[in-house]
XYZ file of C-alpha atoms in Angstrom:
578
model
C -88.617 -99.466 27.507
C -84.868 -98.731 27.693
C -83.178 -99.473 30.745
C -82.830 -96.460 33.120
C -79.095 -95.392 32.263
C -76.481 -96.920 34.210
C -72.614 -96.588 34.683
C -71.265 -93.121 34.883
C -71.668 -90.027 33.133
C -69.144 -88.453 31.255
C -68.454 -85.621 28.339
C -67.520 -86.864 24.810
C -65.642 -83.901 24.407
C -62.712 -85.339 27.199
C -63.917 -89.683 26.726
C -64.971 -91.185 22.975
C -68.733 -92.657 23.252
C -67.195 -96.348 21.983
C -67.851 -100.003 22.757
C -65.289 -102.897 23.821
C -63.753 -104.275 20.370
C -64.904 -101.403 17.691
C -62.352 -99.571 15.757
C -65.378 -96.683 15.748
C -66.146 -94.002 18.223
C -68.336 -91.310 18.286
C -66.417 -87.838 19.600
C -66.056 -83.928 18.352
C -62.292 -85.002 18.062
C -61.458 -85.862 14.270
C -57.610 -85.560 14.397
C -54.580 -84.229 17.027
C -56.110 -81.920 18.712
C -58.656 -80.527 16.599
C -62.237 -80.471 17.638
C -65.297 -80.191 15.270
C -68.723 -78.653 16.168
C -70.681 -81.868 15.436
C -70.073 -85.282 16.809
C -68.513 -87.438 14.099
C -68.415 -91.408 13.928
C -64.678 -91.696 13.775
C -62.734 -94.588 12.304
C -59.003 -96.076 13.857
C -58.514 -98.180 10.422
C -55.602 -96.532 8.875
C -55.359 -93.892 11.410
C -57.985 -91.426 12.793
C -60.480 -90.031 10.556
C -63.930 -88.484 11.476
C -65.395 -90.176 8.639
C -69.913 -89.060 8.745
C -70.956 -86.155 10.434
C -73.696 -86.522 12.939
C -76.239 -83.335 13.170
C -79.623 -82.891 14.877
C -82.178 -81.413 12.796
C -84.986 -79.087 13.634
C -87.855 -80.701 12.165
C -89.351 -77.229 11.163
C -86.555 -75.196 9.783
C -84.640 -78.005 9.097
C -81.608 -76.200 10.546
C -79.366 -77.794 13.272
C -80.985 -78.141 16.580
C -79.364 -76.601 19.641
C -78.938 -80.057 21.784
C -76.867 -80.884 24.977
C -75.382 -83.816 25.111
C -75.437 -87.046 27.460
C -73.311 -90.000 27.938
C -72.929 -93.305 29.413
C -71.412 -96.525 28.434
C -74.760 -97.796 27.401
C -76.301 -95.098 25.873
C -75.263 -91.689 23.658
C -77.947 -89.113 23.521
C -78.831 -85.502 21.895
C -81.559 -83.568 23.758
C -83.045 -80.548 22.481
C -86.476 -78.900 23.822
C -87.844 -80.656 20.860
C -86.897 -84.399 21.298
C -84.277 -86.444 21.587
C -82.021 -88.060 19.554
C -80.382 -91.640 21.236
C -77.204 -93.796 19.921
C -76.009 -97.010 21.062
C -73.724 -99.837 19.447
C -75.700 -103.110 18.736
C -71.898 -104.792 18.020
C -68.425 -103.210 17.506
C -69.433 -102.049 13.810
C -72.898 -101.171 14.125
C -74.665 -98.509 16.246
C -78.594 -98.021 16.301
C -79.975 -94.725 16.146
C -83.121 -93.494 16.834
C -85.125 -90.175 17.577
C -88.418 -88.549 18.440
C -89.136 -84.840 17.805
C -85.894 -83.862 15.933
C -84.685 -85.334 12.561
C -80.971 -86.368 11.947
C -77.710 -85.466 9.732
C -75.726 -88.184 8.621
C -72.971 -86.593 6.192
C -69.928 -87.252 4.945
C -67.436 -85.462 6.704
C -65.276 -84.521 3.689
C -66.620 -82.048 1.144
C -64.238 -82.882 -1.368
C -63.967 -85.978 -3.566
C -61.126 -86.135 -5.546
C -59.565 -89.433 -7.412
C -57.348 -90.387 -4.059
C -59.798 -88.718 -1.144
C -62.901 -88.057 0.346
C -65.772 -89.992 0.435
C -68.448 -91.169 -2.530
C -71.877 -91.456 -1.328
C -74.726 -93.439 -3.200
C -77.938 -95.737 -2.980
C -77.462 -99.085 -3.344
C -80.263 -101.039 -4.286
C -79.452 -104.405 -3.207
C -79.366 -103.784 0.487
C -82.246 -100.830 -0.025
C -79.513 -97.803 1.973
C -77.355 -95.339 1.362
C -73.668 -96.114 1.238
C -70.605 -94.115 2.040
C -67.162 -95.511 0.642
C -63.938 -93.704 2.606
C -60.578 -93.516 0.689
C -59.159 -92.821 4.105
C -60.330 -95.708 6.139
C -61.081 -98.219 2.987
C -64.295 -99.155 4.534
C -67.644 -98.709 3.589
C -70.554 -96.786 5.922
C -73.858 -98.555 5.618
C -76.987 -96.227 6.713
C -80.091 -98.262 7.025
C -84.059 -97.043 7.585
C -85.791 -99.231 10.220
C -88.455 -96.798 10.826
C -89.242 -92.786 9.968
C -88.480 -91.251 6.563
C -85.543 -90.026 4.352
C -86.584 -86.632 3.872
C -83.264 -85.437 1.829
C -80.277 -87.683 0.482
C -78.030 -84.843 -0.922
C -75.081 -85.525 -3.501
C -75.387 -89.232 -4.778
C -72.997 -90.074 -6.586
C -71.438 -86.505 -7.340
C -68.156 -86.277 -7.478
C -66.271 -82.491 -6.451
C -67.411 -80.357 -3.606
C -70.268 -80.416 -1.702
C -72.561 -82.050 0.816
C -73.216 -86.373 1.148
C -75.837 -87.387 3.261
C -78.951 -88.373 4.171
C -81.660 -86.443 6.881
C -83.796 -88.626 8.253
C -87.263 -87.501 9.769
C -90.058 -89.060 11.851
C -93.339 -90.408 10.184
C -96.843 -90.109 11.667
C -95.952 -91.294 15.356
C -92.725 -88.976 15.569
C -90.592 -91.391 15.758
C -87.237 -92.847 13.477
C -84.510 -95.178 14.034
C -81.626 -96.254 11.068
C -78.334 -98.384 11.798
C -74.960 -97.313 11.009
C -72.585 -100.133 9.652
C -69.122 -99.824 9.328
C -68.235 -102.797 6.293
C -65.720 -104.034 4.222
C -67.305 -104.508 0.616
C -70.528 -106.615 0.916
C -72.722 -108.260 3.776
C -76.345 -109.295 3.754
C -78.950 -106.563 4.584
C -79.133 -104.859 7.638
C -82.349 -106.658 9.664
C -83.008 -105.095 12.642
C -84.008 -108.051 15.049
C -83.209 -106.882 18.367
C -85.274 -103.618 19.942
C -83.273 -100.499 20.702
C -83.591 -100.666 24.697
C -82.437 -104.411 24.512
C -79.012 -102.983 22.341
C -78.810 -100.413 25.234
C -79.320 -103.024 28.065
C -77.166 -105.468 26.228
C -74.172 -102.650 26.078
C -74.831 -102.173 29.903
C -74.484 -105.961 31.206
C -71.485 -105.911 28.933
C -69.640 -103.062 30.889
C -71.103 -104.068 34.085
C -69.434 -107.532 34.151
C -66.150 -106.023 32.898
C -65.996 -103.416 35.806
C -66.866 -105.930 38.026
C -64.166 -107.922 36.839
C -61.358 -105.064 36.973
C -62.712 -103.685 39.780
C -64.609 -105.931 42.384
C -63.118 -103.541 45.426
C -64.168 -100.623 44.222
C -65.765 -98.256 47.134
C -66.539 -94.552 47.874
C -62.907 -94.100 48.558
C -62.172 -95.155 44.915
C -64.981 -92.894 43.523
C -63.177 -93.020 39.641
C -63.088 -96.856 39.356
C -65.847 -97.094 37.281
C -64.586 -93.807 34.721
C -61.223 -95.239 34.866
C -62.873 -98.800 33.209
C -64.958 -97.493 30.844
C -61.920 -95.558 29.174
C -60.024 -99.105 29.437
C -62.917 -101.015 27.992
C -64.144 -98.525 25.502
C -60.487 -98.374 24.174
C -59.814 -101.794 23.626
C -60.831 -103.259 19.797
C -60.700 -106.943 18.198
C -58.144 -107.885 15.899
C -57.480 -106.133 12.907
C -54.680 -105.603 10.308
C -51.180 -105.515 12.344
C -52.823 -105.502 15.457
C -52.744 -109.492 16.152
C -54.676 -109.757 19.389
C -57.720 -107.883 21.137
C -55.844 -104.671 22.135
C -56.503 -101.769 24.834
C -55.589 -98.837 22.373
C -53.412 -95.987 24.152
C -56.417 -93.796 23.226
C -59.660 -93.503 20.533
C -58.588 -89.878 20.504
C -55.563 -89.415 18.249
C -53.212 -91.277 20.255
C -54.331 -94.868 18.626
C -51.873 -96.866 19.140
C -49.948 -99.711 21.469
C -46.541 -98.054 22.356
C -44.275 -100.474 23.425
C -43.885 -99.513 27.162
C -47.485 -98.024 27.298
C -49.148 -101.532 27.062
C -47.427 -102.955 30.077
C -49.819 -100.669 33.049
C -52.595 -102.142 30.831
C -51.508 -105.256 31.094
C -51.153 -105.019 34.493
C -54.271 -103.300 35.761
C -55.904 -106.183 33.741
C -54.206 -108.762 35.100
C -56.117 -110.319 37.981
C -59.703 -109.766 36.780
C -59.226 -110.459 32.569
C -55.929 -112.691 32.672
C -56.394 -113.547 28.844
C -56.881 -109.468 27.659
C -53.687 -109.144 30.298
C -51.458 -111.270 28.702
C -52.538 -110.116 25.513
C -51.522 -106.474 26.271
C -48.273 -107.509 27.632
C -47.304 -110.054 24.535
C -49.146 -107.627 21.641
C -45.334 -105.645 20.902
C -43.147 -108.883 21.420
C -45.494 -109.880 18.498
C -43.594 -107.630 16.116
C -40.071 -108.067 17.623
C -37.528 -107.952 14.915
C -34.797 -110.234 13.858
C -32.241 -108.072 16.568
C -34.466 -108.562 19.500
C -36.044 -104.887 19.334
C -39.431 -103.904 20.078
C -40.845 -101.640 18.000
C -41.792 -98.456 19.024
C -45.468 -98.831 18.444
C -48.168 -101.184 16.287
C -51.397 -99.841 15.223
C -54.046 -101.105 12.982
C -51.870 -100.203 9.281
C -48.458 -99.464 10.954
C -46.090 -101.026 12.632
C -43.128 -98.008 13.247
C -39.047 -99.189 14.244
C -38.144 -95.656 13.778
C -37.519 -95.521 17.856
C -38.048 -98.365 20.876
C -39.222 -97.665 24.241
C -37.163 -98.428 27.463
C -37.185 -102.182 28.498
C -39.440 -101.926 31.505
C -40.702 -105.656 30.897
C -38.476 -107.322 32.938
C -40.292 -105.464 35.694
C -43.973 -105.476 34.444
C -43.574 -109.348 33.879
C -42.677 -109.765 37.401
C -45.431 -107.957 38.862
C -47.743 -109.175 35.880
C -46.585 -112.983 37.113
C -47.768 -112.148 40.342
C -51.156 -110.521 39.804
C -52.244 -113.067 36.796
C -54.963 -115.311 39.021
C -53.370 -118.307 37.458
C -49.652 -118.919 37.496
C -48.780 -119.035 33.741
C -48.051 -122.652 32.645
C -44.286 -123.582 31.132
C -45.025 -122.709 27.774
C -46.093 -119.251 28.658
C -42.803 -119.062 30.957
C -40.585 -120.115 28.151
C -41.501 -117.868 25.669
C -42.065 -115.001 28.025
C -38.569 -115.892 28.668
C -37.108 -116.012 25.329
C -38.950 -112.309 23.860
C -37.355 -110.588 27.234
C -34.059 -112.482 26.726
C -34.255 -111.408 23.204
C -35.242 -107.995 24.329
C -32.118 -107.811 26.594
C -29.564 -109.206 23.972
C -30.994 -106.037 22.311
C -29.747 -103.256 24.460
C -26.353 -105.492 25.545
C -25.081 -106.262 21.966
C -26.956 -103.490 19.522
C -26.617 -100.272 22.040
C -23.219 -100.615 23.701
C -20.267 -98.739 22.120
C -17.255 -101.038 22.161
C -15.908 -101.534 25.546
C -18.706 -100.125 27.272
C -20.023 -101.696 30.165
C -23.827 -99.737 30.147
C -26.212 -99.273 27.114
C -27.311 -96.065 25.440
C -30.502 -94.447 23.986
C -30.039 -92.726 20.777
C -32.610 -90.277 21.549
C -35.363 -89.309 24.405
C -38.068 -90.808 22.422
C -35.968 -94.750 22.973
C -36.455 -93.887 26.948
C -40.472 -93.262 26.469
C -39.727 -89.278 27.536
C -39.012 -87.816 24.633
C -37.976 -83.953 25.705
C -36.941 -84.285 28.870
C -34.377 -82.217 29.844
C -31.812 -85.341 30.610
C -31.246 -85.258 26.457
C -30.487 -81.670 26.244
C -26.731 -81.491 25.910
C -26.697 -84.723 23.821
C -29.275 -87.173 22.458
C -27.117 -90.614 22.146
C -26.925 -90.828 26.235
C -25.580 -93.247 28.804
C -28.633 -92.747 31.285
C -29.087 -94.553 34.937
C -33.050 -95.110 34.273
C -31.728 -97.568 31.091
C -29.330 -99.654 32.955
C -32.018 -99.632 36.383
C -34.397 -101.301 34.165
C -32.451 -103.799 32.301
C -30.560 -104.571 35.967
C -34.834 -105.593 36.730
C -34.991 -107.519 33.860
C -31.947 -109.356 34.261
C -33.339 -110.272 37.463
C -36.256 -111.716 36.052
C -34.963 -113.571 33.594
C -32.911 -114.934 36.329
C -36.061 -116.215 37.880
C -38.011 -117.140 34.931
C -34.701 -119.333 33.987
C -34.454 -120.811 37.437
C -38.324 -122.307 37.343
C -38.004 -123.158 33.556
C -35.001 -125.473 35.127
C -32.202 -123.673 33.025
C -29.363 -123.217 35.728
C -26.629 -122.178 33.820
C -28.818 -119.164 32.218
C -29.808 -118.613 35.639
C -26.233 -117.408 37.160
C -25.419 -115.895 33.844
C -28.789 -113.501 34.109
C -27.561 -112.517 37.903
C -24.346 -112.417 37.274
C -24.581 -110.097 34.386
C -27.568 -108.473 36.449
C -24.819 -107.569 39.763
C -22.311 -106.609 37.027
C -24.453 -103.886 35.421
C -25.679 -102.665 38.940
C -22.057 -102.127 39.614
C -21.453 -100.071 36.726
C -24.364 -98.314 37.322
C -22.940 -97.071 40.432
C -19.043 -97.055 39.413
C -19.915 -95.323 36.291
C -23.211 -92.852 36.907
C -23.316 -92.310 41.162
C -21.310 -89.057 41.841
C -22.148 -89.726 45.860
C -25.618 -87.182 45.614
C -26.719 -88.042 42.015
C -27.196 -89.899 39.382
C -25.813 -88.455 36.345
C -25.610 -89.094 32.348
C -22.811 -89.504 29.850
C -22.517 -88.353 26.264
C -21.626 -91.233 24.045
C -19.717 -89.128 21.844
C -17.949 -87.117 24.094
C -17.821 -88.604 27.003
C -18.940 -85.644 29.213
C -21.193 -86.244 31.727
C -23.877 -83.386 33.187
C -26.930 -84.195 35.279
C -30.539 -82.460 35.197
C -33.752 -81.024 37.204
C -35.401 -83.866 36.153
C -37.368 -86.538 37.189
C -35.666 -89.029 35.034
C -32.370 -88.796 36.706
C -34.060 -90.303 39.454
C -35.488 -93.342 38.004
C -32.869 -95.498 39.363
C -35.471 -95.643 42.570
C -36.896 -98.462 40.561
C -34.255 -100.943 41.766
C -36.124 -100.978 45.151
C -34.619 -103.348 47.069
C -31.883 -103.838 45.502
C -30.671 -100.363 46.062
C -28.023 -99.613 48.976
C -30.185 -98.000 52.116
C -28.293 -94.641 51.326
C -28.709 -93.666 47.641
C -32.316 -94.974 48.050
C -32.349 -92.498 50.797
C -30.891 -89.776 48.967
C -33.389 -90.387 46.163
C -36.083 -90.614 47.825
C -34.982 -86.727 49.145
C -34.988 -86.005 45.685
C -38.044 -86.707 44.657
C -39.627 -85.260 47.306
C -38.547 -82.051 45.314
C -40.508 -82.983 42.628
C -44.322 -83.090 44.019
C -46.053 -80.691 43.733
C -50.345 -81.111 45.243
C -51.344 -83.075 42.057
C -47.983 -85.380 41.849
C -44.804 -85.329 40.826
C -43.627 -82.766 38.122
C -41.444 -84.462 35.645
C -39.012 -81.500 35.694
C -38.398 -79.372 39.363
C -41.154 -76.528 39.063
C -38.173 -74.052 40.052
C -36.195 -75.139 37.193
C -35.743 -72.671 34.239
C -36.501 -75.521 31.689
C -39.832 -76.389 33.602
C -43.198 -75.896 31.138
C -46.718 -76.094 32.278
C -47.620 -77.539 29.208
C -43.703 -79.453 28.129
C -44.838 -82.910 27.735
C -41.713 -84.132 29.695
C -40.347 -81.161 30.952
C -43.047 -80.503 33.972
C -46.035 -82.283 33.630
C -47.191 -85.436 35.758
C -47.207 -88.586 34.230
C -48.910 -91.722 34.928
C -46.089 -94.008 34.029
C -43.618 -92.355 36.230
C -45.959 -92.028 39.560
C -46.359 -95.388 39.086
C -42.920 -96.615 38.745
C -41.699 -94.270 41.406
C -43.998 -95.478 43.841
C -43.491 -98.883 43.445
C -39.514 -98.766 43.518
C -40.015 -96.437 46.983
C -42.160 -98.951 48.672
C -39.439 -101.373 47.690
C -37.220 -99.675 48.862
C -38.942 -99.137 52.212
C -39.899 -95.736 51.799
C -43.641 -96.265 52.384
C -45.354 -92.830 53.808
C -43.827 -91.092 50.646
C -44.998 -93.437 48.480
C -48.089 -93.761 49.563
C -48.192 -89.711 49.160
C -47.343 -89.992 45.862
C -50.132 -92.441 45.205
C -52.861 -90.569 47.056
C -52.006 -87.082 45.524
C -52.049 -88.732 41.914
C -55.632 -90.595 42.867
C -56.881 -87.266 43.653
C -55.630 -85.826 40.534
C -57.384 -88.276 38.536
C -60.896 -88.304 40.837
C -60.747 -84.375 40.247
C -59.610 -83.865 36.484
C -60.114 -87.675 34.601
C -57.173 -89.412 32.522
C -55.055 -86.951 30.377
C -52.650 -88.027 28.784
C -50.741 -85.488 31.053
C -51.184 -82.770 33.639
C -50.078 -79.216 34.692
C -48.234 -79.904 37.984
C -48.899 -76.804 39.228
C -52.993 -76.707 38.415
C -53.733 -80.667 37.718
C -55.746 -79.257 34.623
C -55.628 -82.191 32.162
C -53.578 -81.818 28.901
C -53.241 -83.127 25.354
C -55.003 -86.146 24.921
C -57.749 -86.547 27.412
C -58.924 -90.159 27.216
C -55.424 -91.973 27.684
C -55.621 -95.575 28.882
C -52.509 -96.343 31.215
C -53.568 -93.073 33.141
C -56.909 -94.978 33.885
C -55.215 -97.943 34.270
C -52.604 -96.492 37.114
C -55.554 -95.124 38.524
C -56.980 -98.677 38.713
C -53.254 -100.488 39.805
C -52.830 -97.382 42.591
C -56.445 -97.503 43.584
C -56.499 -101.341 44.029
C -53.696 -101.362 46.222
C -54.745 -98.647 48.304
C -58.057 -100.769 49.162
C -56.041 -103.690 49.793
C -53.550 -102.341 51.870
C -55.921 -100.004 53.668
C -58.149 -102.862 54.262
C -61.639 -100.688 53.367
């Protein structure tokens, strides 16, 4: 008997059905924003493609069955007023599944084969199952009987138009299970040797121990904990092509990939219960940092794209990542954390500061991780105070990291140069109520409605009592019930639905709360942090939300919005004491 299901429910239609390590999930979503009718098994090798179709079959008419559909990390299922149809992963490439009362489509999703697309379908007689070979993914998808029938196999080996698959029905005791494999070119035959309910109960333990792991002080008063790490764990895969360590994915919805500021919340939320997946989050972009020091602006499984970086918060995230790992990282860890960020630095000082300039530039929204915001409007190639906050933070900590790695003389150069660019910060960008940003090429200087301007909270500390004061004003503008909007909902820029101009973001609740409590501003930030909880109890982890409703937009199964969750939740319990 299968276990009764555990862990909690959720729709495939917002959260992938996927497994900790597999590049497959199983989800109506088969590209950006574009939902099919059937569930597909979908495939992140070379990008996102909903690869086999998956369709319940009436065992009478043969037609597709009307089914609603249940989840839970252990366990998929369709259930119709037939039977049922159940699908769980036995490993990261293989899922089991198995029905009673209703038969089962497994097609290719592409009805056209051409030289250069689509997918061949055929029987292959060695392993005794029916084979589909992508041109998208270049993988092969292995379908094997275990029990029940193969009552049609439709277009084997036809090339054109038309339908690939197999429907599988029950024999005499109504019953039928096959295994999906997702392959390279050859592997022995598929053996089933472990029973379906021990797969399911196997998948459970597995997701059990992680949540217990990344969230041990979970309570009622944290009631998404357990949502929030099943999108983490689902989301991460093993190794593969250009992605050189176990990596949390930003999403298995179309947004696959490891930007290069996105990792660091992972990293973080990770940090005290998996220390080893942590550091691997955090280190996962230096991996790829090119011969100037830059990070690149995101590594998937078959890409690895320069075109833009992301803003250098890892001066911060190492700090805080230093002091949540369980462990204090050993000297080698220190010194080479300490060469990528000093690397990472040299970056922004020597490659993005005109001559003479004392403060770096972006060249375009998309360098400072908020692509349209409205900061960027008058010019692109901008002097902005969130840029030089950061790298004045990760100055800072390569201050410290040089001081306990014994290097003095780095050590007063780091805070030296980390008081000089605080200075110009202020000299150069503080009008006395504002932060405000320069044009590179013209040299004008114009400030905005939006949240960006006030990033410069991030400083904390560090900050003199009365421009923290007067940002923390500021930002009280910006929250709205669910969190703070990303642009002022009064402005005439502000979008429900503007990616950066309006919506609440994960990154930047998080952020701005932590440079507020720094700062000593502690009843706002913990406002900000118990608004955006509530937000995520109430609509999940979007990518993004309308400030104004908290309905989740774009993609719905992001990871760092689970993860802030996680980072804002934890400290809540902790400093609450429940």
């Amino acid at each position: 008997m299968t276990a009764a299901p555990s862990g909690p429910a959720f729709s495939v239609h917002d959260i992938p059905f996927s497994t900790y390590g597999s590049w497959l999930d199983i989800s109506p979503v088969v590209a950006e924003q574009t939902y099919a009718d059937d569930l597909h098994l979908v495939s992140h090798q070379n990008g996102i493609h909903g690869v086999l179709r998956l369709v319940p079959r009436d065992l009478a008419t043969g037609a597709r069955a009307g089914t609603r559909i249940e989840a839970r990390p252990g366990m998929l299922s369709w259930i119709g007023e037939g039977g049922h149809i159940d699908l769980a992963y036995e490993g990261p490439d293989t899922v089991r599944v198995r029905g009673s009362g209703l038969g089962f489509g497994v097609f290719a999703a592409a009805q056209s084969l051409t030289p250069f697309s689509g997918t061949y379908f055929f029987h292959d007689p060695a392993a005794d199952a029916h084979v589909f070979t992508s041109y998208e993914t270049g993988r092969r998808y292995r379908v094997t009987m275990l029990s029940g029938t193969i009552a049609d196999a439709a277009g084997i080996q036809a090339l054109g138009s038309g339908d690939r698959g197999v429907t599988v029905h029950a024999q005499e005791d109504g019953a039928w299970e096959i295994a999906i494999e997702e392959l390279e070119t050859a592997r022995p035959p598929y053996r089933g040797r472990v029973a379906f309910g021990e797969v399911v109960e196997a998948t459970q333990r597995r997701f059990a121990a992680f949540v217990d792991a990344v969230a041990s002080w979970r309570s009622s008063v944290t009631p998404a904990a357990e949502l929030a790490a099943y999108v983490v764990w689902s989301a991460t895969v093993r190794p593969a092509g250009f992605v050189t360590r176990p990596a949390v994915l930003m999403s298995k919805h179309w947004m696959d990939k490891v930007w290069s500021w996105d990792h660091c919340f992972n990293a973080l939320t990770l940090a005290p219960g998996c220390p080893e997946l942590a550091w691997d989050q955090f280190a996962l972009p230096f991996d790829h940092q090119d011969a100037g020091g830059a990070l690149p602006d995101s590594v998937t499984h078959s890409e690895v794209l320069h075109n833009f970086v992301k803003p250098p918060i890892h001066g911060w995230a190492f700090g805080r990542l230093r002091r949540r790992l369980p462990t204090r990282p050993d000297r080698a860890q220190l010194a080479e954390a300490y060469e990528r960020l000093e690397r990472w630095t040299d970056f922004w000082l020597k490659a993005r500061r005109a001559p003479g300039a004392r403060l770096p530039y972006y060249q375009h929204g998309n360098d400072s991780g908020w692509d349209n915001a409205t900061t960027f409007d008058p010019e692109r190639v901008a002097v902005t105070a969130d840029l030089a906050a950061f790298l004045v933070l990760q100055m800072r900590e390569l201050a410290d990291l040089a001081t306990e790695l014994g290097r003095t003389d780095a050590a007063r150069r780091w805070t030296s140069a980390a008081e000089e660019t605080q200075s110009a910060l202020l000299d150069e960008l503080w009008t006395g109520d504002r932060f405000v940003t320069r044009g590179v090429a013209t040299g004008d200087t114009w400030s905005s409605a939006g949240l960006l301007d006030l990033m410069p909270i991030v400083l904390g500390e560090h900050l003199p009592d009365e421009i923290g004061s007067t940002l923390a004003d500021r930002i009280k503008a910006h929250l709205t019930p669910y969190g703070l909007s990303t642009e002022l909902t009064s402005s005439p820029h502000y979008l429900a639905d503007g990616y950066w101009r309006g919506p609440i973001w994960a990154p930047a609740t998080v952020l701005v709360e932590d440079g507020l409590r720094r700062a000593g501003h502690h009843r706002l930030a913990d406002d900000i942090s118990a608004r955006f909880r509530v937000l995520c109890e109430t609509h999940g982890f979007a990518e993004n939300f309308d400030a104004l409703t908290g309905t989740g937009l774009r993609d719905r199964a992001y990871t760092w919005t689970a993860a802030s969750y996680l980072l804002l939740a934890e400290e809540h319990v902790h400093r609450d004491g429940h």
